[in-house]
Structure formats: C-alpha cells, structure tokens
Amino acid sequence: MARYYHEPRLTALCRYAFLSFVLSAPGVVQSALMQKRLLVKQRTKANITAVLTSSVIGSIMAWQGFGYWALATQTNTYILLNTIFYWRIAGWRPSLSFDPEPVRRMFRFSCKILASTIIFQINNNVLNILLGHYFSARATGYYNQAYQWNSKVIYLLQGMLGAVSQPVMVDLRNNPSRQLAALRKLVRFTAFLSFPLVLGFGLVSREFILITLTEKWLQSASYLEILCIGGAFLPISTLLSDFII
C-alpha cells in the first residue's frame, strides 16, 4: 500500500490502523446477540459513549499535533470501546468446542450476503483509493475525514434502527400484509430521524469541524456537507435491503 501511494510513512500507519480488524472481531457475535434480543437501549448507549470518548481522544491528539495518528487512534478507540461494552452487555462467552453443522446450513445463504457486502464496501471505499493515488495526501485526508464523520452518524442510525427492524421483519415473515404495513411505518420513522439528523449535521459541519478538529481540517466541511445529502437516504436504503433479505 505504501508503494502504491508513494508514501513510506503509510507502512507504520497501516499496521496500526489495521488493528481495528483484530479489535472488532471479538465483538461480532455479541453484537448479533444484542440485536436478536432487541437490546436497543443498551446498544445505543454503548455506541454513543464510544463515539464521544473516541472523538475526545482524537481531538486532544489532533490539538497536540499528532496529525494522522490522531485519526487512526480515534477509530481504534471507538472499535475497542464498542467491543468491551458488547462483551459486558451480551453476557455470551465463547467455548473451545466447535460444531461445523450450523455453518454448513447457513453457508449457501450467508455467502451471498458476504458477496454483496464486499461489493458494497468496495463501492464505498474505491474513491478513497483513487483519490490517494491521483491527488495529494492533503486532499485525500480532507475527504477521508469528512467520510468518516458522515459514516459514524449514519452507522449510529443504522445500528439503532436495524436492531429493531430486522427482528420485527423476521417475526412477521409469515404474514406478508402485516409485514408490509410494518415496513411502511419503519420507512416513515427512519426518514423522520434520518433527514433532520444527517442533513442538520451537514448544515453545522463547519462549526463541528472547527470545534473538534480545529481550523486545520476546515476544508473537510465542504466534503461533509455534500456527503450528508446522500447519507440522509442511506438508512432507508439499508432498511429496504434488510426487508428483501
């Protein structure tokens, strides 16, 4: 990656940033259990606490002049805190025994979801890859910072809404008319939350960037304003995708 971007400093940064995969993996099952049990309130508290704490740590490091290390630390802190909170809330602990039968039963269905998720992530991040190769590191950093903040707001919404919508859709799967009526209500409720929150976040993006990241990152606000326009519709798109599944 450092060779692709012609930036040797990326070697150490990537090794540090990629710790996020290791930090998030232990919380995957706990997150699924919380969603299944409709622990929406507990999950929301965990996410908000993780966002606020990691933002404070990242902001302090940015003010102290740590630059891109502040961004990587902010992300790793957010993921680590979420994993810790999920372990405490869910109460499930892994064992040394392994039964491959459930994996075989679910593989035909889950492999399709895995493929669509990979395509979705490539689509979301391909612009970062191209920007880093063809434009300056500064311009890429501005866009990436805006993208991260936009994604955090959207993922927070999706986490709260998805924790409710998916179990409801599953419970009503044998009653198509009630399921469709529930979907309409969920779409209206999602729009009621998403449009004011995400678009409002875009309107105050300049003030937000100034307070949290200082004037050095102010150019990120222009990108954030644009990203929030499309981001307001993303929770609805995710809701409809879950309904199709």
Short mmCIF file of N, CA and C in Angstrom, two decimals, residues 90-238:
data_model
loop_
_atom_site.label_atom_id
_atom_site.label_comp_id
_atom_site.label_asym_id
_atom_site.label_seq_id
_atom_site.Cartn_x
_atom_site.Cartn_y
_atom_site.Cartn_z
N ALA A 90 -23.84 -8.29 26.43
CA ALA A 90 -24.39 -9.53 25.86
C ALA A 90 -24.28 -10.71 26.81
N GLY A 91 -23.18 -10.80 27.54
CA GLY A 91 -23.02 -11.88 28.51
C GLY A 91 -22.59 -13.21 27.94
N TRP A 92 -22.49 -13.33 26.61
CA TRP A 92 -22.07 -14.59 25.99
C TRP A 92 -20.56 -14.69 25.97
N ARG A 93 -20.05 -15.92 26.22
CA ARG A 93 -18.61 -16.15 26.17
C ARG A 93 -18.34 -17.36 25.27
N PRO A 94 -17.32 -17.30 24.44
CA PRO A 94 -17.02 -18.43 23.56
C PRO A 94 -16.46 -19.62 24.33
N SER A 95 -16.60 -20.80 23.73
CA SER A 95 -16.04 -22.02 24.30
C SER A 95 -15.06 -22.64 23.30
N LEU A 96 -14.36 -23.66 23.73
CA LEU A 96 -13.37 -24.30 22.87
C LEU A 96 -13.99 -25.31 21.91
N SER A 97 -15.26 -25.69 22.13
CA SER A 97 -15.91 -26.65 21.23
C SER A 97 -16.42 -25.94 19.97
N PHE A 98 -16.45 -26.68 18.85
CA PHE A 98 -16.88 -26.11 17.59
C PHE A 98 -17.73 -27.12 16.83
N ASP A 99 -18.92 -26.69 16.42
CA ASP A 99 -19.83 -27.54 15.65
C ASP A 99 -19.97 -26.95 14.25
N PRO A 100 -19.44 -27.61 13.23
CA PRO A 100 -19.48 -27.05 11.87
C PRO A 100 -20.84 -27.15 11.19
N GLU A 101 -21.78 -27.91 11.77
CA GLU A 101 -23.06 -28.13 11.10
C GLU A 101 -23.85 -26.84 10.85
N PRO A 102 -23.99 -25.94 11.84
CA PRO A 102 -24.69 -24.68 11.56
C PRO A 102 -24.04 -23.85 10.45
N VAL A 103 -22.72 -23.93 10.37
CA VAL A 103 -22.01 -23.20 9.31
C VAL A 103 -22.38 -23.74 7.94
N ARG A 104 -22.45 -25.07 7.84
CA ARG A 104 -22.82 -25.69 6.56
C ARG A 104 -24.25 -25.33 6.17
N ARG A 105 -25.16 -25.30 7.14
CA ARG A 105 -26.56 -24.99 6.84
C ARG A 105 -26.73 -23.56 6.34
N MET A 106 -25.97 -22.65 6.91
CA MET A 106 -26.14 -21.24 6.59
C MET A 106 -25.26 -20.76 5.44
N PHE A 107 -24.35 -21.60 4.97
CA PHE A 107 -23.35 -21.11 4.02
C PHE A 107 -23.97 -20.63 2.71
N ARG A 108 -24.91 -21.38 2.15
CA ARG A 108 -25.49 -21.00 0.86
C ARG A 108 -26.17 -19.64 0.92
N PHE A 109 -26.78 -19.34 2.05
CA PHE A 109 -27.44 -18.05 2.21
C PHE A 109 -26.43 -16.96 2.57
N SER A 110 -25.55 -17.26 3.52
CA SER A 110 -24.63 -16.23 4.01
C SER A 110 -23.57 -15.85 3.00
N CYS A 111 -23.18 -16.77 2.10
CA CYS A 111 -22.15 -16.44 1.12
C CYS A 111 -22.64 -15.35 0.16
N LYS A 112 -23.94 -15.33 -0.13
CA LYS A 112 -24.49 -14.29 -1.00
C LYS A 112 -24.46 -12.93 -0.30
N ILE A 113 -24.79 -12.94 0.99
CA ILE A 113 -24.73 -11.69 1.76
C ILE A 113 -23.29 -11.20 1.85
N LEU A 114 -22.35 -12.14 2.05
CA LEU A 114 -20.94 -11.78 2.11
C LEU A 114 -20.49 -11.14 0.80
N ALA A 115 -20.90 -11.72 -0.32
CA ALA A 115 -20.51 -11.18 -1.63
C ALA A 115 -21.07 -9.77 -1.82
N SER A 116 -22.34 -9.58 -1.47
CA SER A 116 -22.94 -8.25 -1.64
C SER A 116 -22.30 -7.23 -0.70
N THR A 117 -21.92 -7.67 0.50
CA THR A 117 -21.26 -6.76 1.44
C THR A 117 -19.89 -6.34 0.94
N ILE A 118 -19.15 -7.28 0.38
CA ILE A 118 -17.83 -6.96 -0.18
C ILE A 118 -17.95 -5.94 -1.31
N ILE A 119 -18.93 -6.16 -2.20
CA ILE A 119 -19.15 -5.23 -3.30
C ILE A 119 -19.54 -3.85 -2.77
N PHE A 120 -20.38 -3.84 -1.74
CA PHE A 120 -20.82 -2.57 -1.14
C PHE A 120 -19.63 -1.81 -0.55
N GLN A 121 -18.76 -2.52 0.16
CA GLN A 121 -17.61 -1.87 0.78
C GLN A 121 -16.61 -1.37 -0.27
N ILE A 122 -16.42 -2.15 -1.33
CA ILE A 122 -15.53 -1.69 -2.40
C ILE A 122 -16.09 -0.42 -3.04
N ASN A 123 -17.39 -0.41 -3.28
CA ASN A 123 -18.02 0.77 -3.87
C ASN A 123 -17.87 1.99 -2.97
N ASN A 124 -17.97 1.78 -1.66
CA ASN A 124 -17.89 2.90 -0.72
C ASN A 124 -16.47 3.44 -0.56
N ASN A 125 -15.47 2.58 -0.78
CA ASN A 125 -14.09 2.99 -0.49
C ASN A 125 -13.21 3.16 -1.72
N VAL A 126 -13.74 2.85 -2.90
CA VAL A 126 -12.91 2.96 -4.10
C VAL A 126 -12.48 4.40 -4.35
N LEU A 127 -13.33 5.36 -3.96
CA LEU A 127 -12.97 6.76 -4.17
C LEU A 127 -11.76 7.15 -3.33
N ASN A 128 -11.70 6.64 -2.09
CA ASN A 128 -10.53 6.91 -1.25
C ASN A 128 -9.25 6.38 -1.89
N ILE A 129 -9.34 5.19 -2.48
CA ILE A 129 -8.17 4.58 -3.11
C ILE A 129 -7.70 5.41 -4.30
N LEU A 130 -8.65 5.84 -5.14
CA LEU A 130 -8.29 6.62 -6.32
C LEU A 130 -7.80 8.01 -5.95
N LEU A 131 -8.44 8.62 -4.96
CA LEU A 131 -8.01 9.96 -4.53
C LEU A 131 -6.58 9.93 -4.02
N GLY A 132 -6.27 8.91 -3.22
CA GLY A 132 -4.93 8.82 -2.66
C GLY A 132 -3.85 8.62 -3.71
N HIS A 133 -4.23 7.99 -4.83
CA HIS A 133 -3.24 7.71 -5.87
C HIS A 133 -3.06 8.90 -6.82
N TYR A 134 -4.16 9.59 -7.13
CA TYR A 134 -4.09 10.64 -8.16
C TYR A 134 -4.07 12.06 -7.60
N PHE A 135 -4.38 12.23 -6.33
CA PHE A 135 -4.38 13.56 -5.73
C PHE A 135 -3.44 13.60 -4.53
N SER A 136 -3.28 14.76 -3.97
CA SER A 136 -2.34 14.93 -2.86
C SER A 136 -2.86 14.26 -1.60
N ALA A 137 -1.94 13.97 -0.69
CA ALA A 137 -2.31 13.37 0.59
C ALA A 137 -3.20 14.31 1.39
N ARG A 138 -2.98 15.61 1.24
CA ARG A 138 -3.79 16.58 1.98
C ARG A 138 -5.25 16.53 1.53
N ALA A 139 -5.47 16.54 0.21
CA ALA A 139 -6.84 16.49 -0.31
C ALA A 139 -7.53 15.19 0.08
N THR A 140 -6.79 14.09 0.02
CA THR A 140 -7.34 12.80 0.41
C THR A 140 -7.70 12.78 1.89
N GLY A 141 -6.84 13.38 2.71
CA GLY A 141 -7.11 13.44 4.14
C GLY A 141 -8.36 14.24 4.47
N TYR A 142 -8.58 15.34 3.76
CA TYR A 142 -9.79 16.14 3.97
C TYR A 142 -11.03 15.31 3.65
N TYR A 143 -11.00 14.64 2.51
CA TYR A 143 -12.16 13.84 2.12
C TYR A 143 -12.38 12.68 3.09
N ASN A 144 -11.30 12.00 3.46
CA ASN A 144 -11.41 10.85 4.34
C ASN A 144 -11.97 11.23 5.71
N GLN A 145 -11.55 12.38 6.21
CA GLN A 145 -12.07 12.84 7.50
C GLN A 145 -13.57 13.12 7.41
N ALA A 146 -13.99 13.76 6.32
CA ALA A 146 -15.42 14.02 6.13
C ALA A 146 -16.19 12.72 5.99
N TYR A 147 -15.63 11.78 5.26
CA TYR A 147 -16.29 10.49 5.06
C TYR A 147 -16.45 9.74 6.38
N GLN A 148 -15.44 9.78 7.22
CA GLN A 148 -15.50 9.07 8.50
C GLN A 148 -16.60 9.63 9.39
N TRP A 149 -16.68 10.95 9.48
CA TRP A 149 -17.70 11.55 10.34
C TRP A 149 -19.10 11.30 9.79
N ASN A 150 -19.26 11.39 8.49
CA ASN A 150 -20.55 11.10 7.88
C ASN A 150 -20.95 9.64 8.13
N SER A 151 -19.99 8.74 8.02
CA SER A 151 -20.26 7.31 8.23
C SER A 151 -20.64 7.03 9.67
N LYS A 152 -19.99 7.70 10.62
CA LYS A 152 -20.30 7.45 12.03
C LYS A 152 -21.73 7.82 12.36
N VAL A 153 -22.19 8.94 11.84
CA VAL A 153 -23.58 9.35 12.09
C VAL A 153 -24.54 8.35 11.47
N ILE A 154 -24.25 7.93 10.24
CA ILE A 154 -25.13 7.00 9.53
C ILE A 154 -25.12 5.64 10.21
N TYR A 155 -23.95 5.14 10.58
CA TYR A 155 -23.87 3.83 11.22
C TYR A 155 -24.55 3.83 12.58
N LEU A 156 -24.50 4.95 13.27
CA LEU A 156 -25.20 5.06 14.55
C LEU A 156 -26.70 4.92 14.34
N LEU A 157 -27.22 5.59 13.31
CA LEU A 157 -28.64 5.48 12.98
C LEU A 157 -28.99 4.06 12.55
N GLN A 158 -28.19 3.51 11.66
CA GLN A 158 -28.47 2.17 11.15
C GLN A 158 -28.42 1.13 12.26
N GLY A 159 -27.49 1.30 13.18
CA GLY A 159 -27.39 0.36 14.29
C GLY A 159 -28.63 0.37 15.16
N MET A 160 -29.13 1.58 15.45
CA MET A 160 -30.33 1.69 16.28
C MET A 160 -31.56 1.16 15.56
N LEU A 161 -31.73 1.55 14.31
CA LEU A 161 -32.92 1.17 13.56
C LEU A 161 -32.88 -0.30 13.15
N GLY A 162 -31.70 -0.78 12.73
CA GLY A 162 -31.58 -2.17 12.32
C GLY A 162 -31.82 -3.14 13.46
N ALA A 163 -31.46 -2.74 14.68
CA ALA A 163 -31.68 -3.60 15.84
C ALA A 163 -33.16 -3.83 16.09
N VAL A 164 -34.01 -2.92 15.62
CA VAL A 164 -35.46 -3.07 15.78
C VAL A 164 -36.09 -3.67 14.54
N SER A 165 -35.70 -3.16 13.37
CA SER A 165 -36.38 -3.54 12.13
C SER A 165 -36.19 -5.01 11.77
N GLN A 166 -34.98 -5.53 11.89
CA GLN A 166 -34.73 -6.91 11.47
C GLN A 166 -35.52 -7.93 12.29
N PRO A 167 -35.51 -7.86 13.63
CA PRO A 167 -36.33 -8.82 14.39
C PRO A 167 -37.82 -8.69 14.09
N VAL A 168 -38.30 -7.46 13.89
CA VAL A 168 -39.72 -7.26 13.58
C VAL A 168 -40.07 -7.91 12.24
N MET A 169 -39.23 -7.69 11.22
CA MET A 169 -39.48 -8.29 9.91
C MET A 169 -39.46 -9.81 9.98
N VAL A 170 -38.57 -10.37 10.78
CA VAL A 170 -38.49 -11.83 10.91
C VAL A 170 -39.74 -12.38 11.60
N ASP A 171 -40.20 -11.70 12.64
CA ASP A 171 -41.39 -12.16 13.36
C ASP A 171 -42.64 -12.15 12.48
N LEU A 172 -42.68 -11.24 11.51
CA LEU A 172 -43.87 -11.09 10.65
C LEU A 172 -43.69 -11.76 9.29
N ARG A 173 -42.69 -12.61 9.15
CA ARG A 173 -42.39 -13.17 7.82
C ARG A 173 -43.52 -14.05 7.29
N ASN A 174 -44.35 -14.61 8.16
CA ASN A 174 -45.46 -15.46 7.72
C ASN A 174 -46.75 -14.69 7.52
N ASN A 175 -46.69 -13.38 7.68
CA ASN A 175 -47.87 -12.52 7.48
C ASN A 175 -47.47 -11.36 6.58
N PRO A 176 -47.50 -11.55 5.26
CA PRO A 176 -46.99 -10.53 4.33
C PRO A 176 -47.67 -9.17 4.45
N SER A 177 -48.99 -9.17 4.68
CA SER A 177 -49.70 -7.88 4.75
C SER A 177 -49.25 -7.08 5.97
N ARG A 178 -49.13 -7.73 7.12
CA ARG A 178 -48.66 -7.03 8.32
C ARG A 178 -47.19 -6.64 8.18
N GLN A 179 -46.41 -7.48 7.52
CA GLN A 179 -45.00 -7.17 7.31
C GLN A 179 -44.84 -5.93 6.44
N LEU A 180 -45.65 -5.82 5.39
CA LEU A 180 -45.59 -4.65 4.51
C LEU A 180 -46.03 -3.39 5.25
N ALA A 181 -47.08 -3.51 6.08
CA ALA A 181 -47.53 -2.36 6.86
C ALA A 181 -46.45 -1.91 7.85
N ALA A 182 -45.78 -2.89 8.46
CA ALA A 182 -44.70 -2.55 9.39
C ALA A 182 -43.54 -1.89 8.67
N LEU A 183 -43.25 -2.36 7.44
CA LEU A 183 -42.18 -1.75 6.66
C LEU A 183 -42.48 -0.29 6.35
N ARG A 184 -43.71 0.02 5.99
CA ARG A 184 -44.08 1.40 5.68
C ARG A 184 -43.90 2.30 6.90
N LYS A 185 -44.30 1.80 8.06
CA LYS A 185 -44.11 2.57 9.29
C LYS A 185 -42.63 2.78 9.59
N LEU A 186 -41.84 1.74 9.38
CA LEU A 186 -40.41 1.85 9.64
C LEU A 186 -39.73 2.82 8.68
N VAL A 187 -40.17 2.83 7.42
CA VAL A 187 -39.60 3.78 6.45
C VAL A 187 -39.91 5.21 6.86
N ARG A 188 -41.16 5.45 7.27
CA ARG A 188 -41.54 6.81 7.70
C ARG A 188 -40.75 7.22 8.94
N PHE A 189 -40.63 6.29 9.88
CA PHE A 189 -39.90 6.60 11.11
C PHE A 189 -38.42 6.85 10.83
N THR A 190 -37.85 6.04 9.93
CA THR A 190 -36.44 6.21 9.56
C THR A 190 -36.21 7.56 8.91
N ALA A 191 -37.11 7.94 7.99
CA ALA A 191 -36.99 9.24 7.33
C ALA A 191 -37.14 10.38 8.34
N PHE A 192 -38.04 10.19 9.31
CA PHE A 192 -38.26 11.21 10.34
C PHE A 192 -37.00 11.45 11.16
N LEU A 193 -36.22 10.41 11.40
CA LEU A 193 -34.98 10.55 12.15
C LEU A 193 -33.80 10.95 11.27
N SER A 194 -33.69 10.29 10.12
CA SER A 194 -32.50 10.42 9.29
C SER A 194 -32.37 11.80 8.65
N PHE A 195 -33.43 12.29 8.04
CA PHE A 195 -33.33 13.55 7.30
C PHE A 195 -32.94 14.73 8.20
N PRO A 196 -33.64 14.95 9.32
CA PRO A 196 -33.22 16.09 10.17
C PRO A 196 -31.83 15.91 10.78
N LEU A 197 -31.51 14.68 11.20
CA LEU A 197 -30.24 14.46 11.89
C LEU A 197 -29.05 14.59 10.93
N VAL A 198 -29.09 13.87 9.82
CA VAL A 198 -27.94 13.85 8.91
C VAL A 198 -27.82 15.18 8.15
N LEU A 199 -28.95 15.68 7.63
CA LEU A 199 -28.90 16.96 6.92
C LEU A 199 -28.55 18.10 7.87
N GLY A 200 -29.07 18.03 9.10
CA GLY A 200 -28.71 19.04 10.09
C GLY A 200 -27.24 18.99 10.44
N PHE A 201 -26.70 17.79 10.50
CA PHE A 201 -25.26 17.63 10.74
C PHE A 201 -24.45 18.28 9.63
N GLY A 202 -24.94 18.15 8.39
CA GLY A 202 -24.27 18.79 7.27
C GLY A 202 -24.31 20.31 7.36
N LEU A 203 -25.42 20.85 7.86
CA LEU A 203 -25.56 22.30 7.97
C LEU A 203 -24.59 22.90 9.00
N VAL A 204 -24.29 22.14 10.04
CA VAL A 204 -23.39 22.66 11.09
C VAL A 204 -21.99 22.06 10.96
N SER A 205 -21.68 21.52 9.79
CA SER A 205 -20.40 20.81 9.62
C SER A 205 -19.20 21.72 9.84
N ARG A 206 -19.28 22.97 9.39
CA ARG A 206 -18.14 23.88 9.55
C ARG A 206 -17.86 24.13 11.03
N GLU A 207 -18.92 24.42 11.78
CA GLU A 207 -18.75 24.66 13.22
C GLU A 207 -18.26 23.40 13.93
N PHE A 208 -18.79 22.25 13.50
CA PHE A 208 -18.39 20.99 14.12
C PHE A 208 -16.90 20.70 13.89
N ILE A 209 -16.44 20.88 12.65
CA ILE A 209 -15.03 20.63 12.33
C ILE A 209 -14.13 21.60 13.09
N LEU A 210 -14.54 22.85 13.20
CA LEU A 210 -13.74 23.84 13.93
C LEU A 210 -13.59 23.47 15.39
N ILE A 211 -14.67 22.99 16.00
CA ILE A 211 -14.64 22.66 17.43
C ILE A 211 -13.86 21.38 17.69
N THR A 212 -14.08 20.36 16.87
CA THR A 212 -13.49 19.05 17.14
C THR A 212 -12.09 18.86 16.57
N LEU A 213 -11.85 19.42 15.38
CA LEU A 213 -10.58 19.14 14.69
C LEU A 213 -9.74 20.38 14.43
N THR A 214 -10.20 21.53 14.86
CA THR A 214 -9.52 22.82 14.68
C THR A 214 -9.57 23.27 13.21
N GLU A 215 -9.11 24.48 12.99
CA GLU A 215 -9.21 25.11 11.67
C GLU A 215 -8.37 24.39 10.62
N LYS A 216 -7.41 23.61 11.04
CA LYS A 216 -6.53 22.91 10.10
C LYS A 216 -7.31 21.97 9.19
N TRP A 217 -8.44 21.44 9.69
CA TRP A 217 -9.25 20.50 8.92
C TRP A 217 -10.52 21.13 8.36
N LEU A 218 -10.58 22.44 8.33
CA LEU A 218 -11.83 23.11 7.96
C LEU A 218 -12.29 22.77 6.55
N GLN A 219 -11.36 22.51 5.64
CA GLN A 219 -11.76 22.17 4.27
C GLN A 219 -12.56 20.87 4.20
N SER A 220 -12.48 20.05 5.24
CA SER A 220 -13.28 18.82 5.28
C SER A 220 -14.77 19.13 5.33
N ALA A 221 -15.12 20.30 5.84
CA ALA A 221 -16.53 20.65 5.99
C ALA A 221 -17.25 20.68 4.64
N SER A 222 -16.59 21.15 3.60
CA SER A 222 -17.22 21.21 2.28
C SER A 222 -17.57 19.81 1.79
N TYR A 223 -16.66 18.86 1.98
CA TYR A 223 -16.94 17.48 1.60
C TYR A 223 -18.05 16.89 2.47
N LEU A 224 -18.02 17.21 3.75
CA LEU A 224 -19.02 16.67 4.67
C LEU A 224 -20.42 17.14 4.32
N GLU A 225 -20.56 18.39 3.91
CA GLU A 225 -21.86 18.91 3.51
C GLU A 225 -22.45 18.11 2.36
N ILE A 226 -21.62 17.79 1.38
CA ILE A 226 -22.08 17.03 0.21
C ILE A 226 -22.40 15.58 0.58
N LEU A 227 -21.54 14.97 1.39
CA LEU A 227 -21.75 13.57 1.78
C LEU A 227 -23.03 13.40 2.59
N CYS A 228 -23.37 14.40 3.38
CA CYS A 228 -24.57 14.29 4.22
C CYS A 228 -25.85 14.28 3.40
N ILE A 229 -25.82 14.86 2.21
CA ILE A 229 -27.02 14.86 1.36
C ILE A 229 -27.37 13.42 0.96
N GLY A 230 -26.38 12.70 0.47
CA GLY A 230 -26.63 11.29 0.13
C GLY A 230 -26.77 10.42 1.36
N GLY A 231 -26.04 10.77 2.42
CA GLY A 231 -26.09 9.97 3.63
C GLY A 231 -27.44 9.94 4.29
N ALA A 232 -28.25 10.97 4.10
CA ALA A 232 -29.57 11.02 4.71
C ALA A 232 -30.47 9.91 4.18
N PHE A 233 -30.23 9.46 2.95
CA PHE A 233 -31.06 8.42 2.34
C PHE A 233 -30.54 7.01 2.61
N LEU A 234 -29.31 6.89 3.07
CA LEU A 234 -28.69 5.57 3.22
C LEU A 234 -29.40 4.68 4.25
N PRO A 235 -29.83 5.18 5.42
CA PRO A 235 -30.55 4.31 6.35
C PRO A 235 -31.82 3.71 5.75
N ILE A 236 -32.51 4.47 4.89
CA ILE A 236 -33.71 3.94 4.24
C ILE A 236 -33.32 2.84 3.27
N SER A 237 -32.25 3.06 2.52
CA SER A 237 -31.77 2.03 1.59
C SER A 237 -31.39 0.75 2.32
N THR A 238 -30.73 0.89 3.46
CA THR A 238 -30.36 -0.28 4.25
C THR A 238 -31.59 -1.01 4.78
#
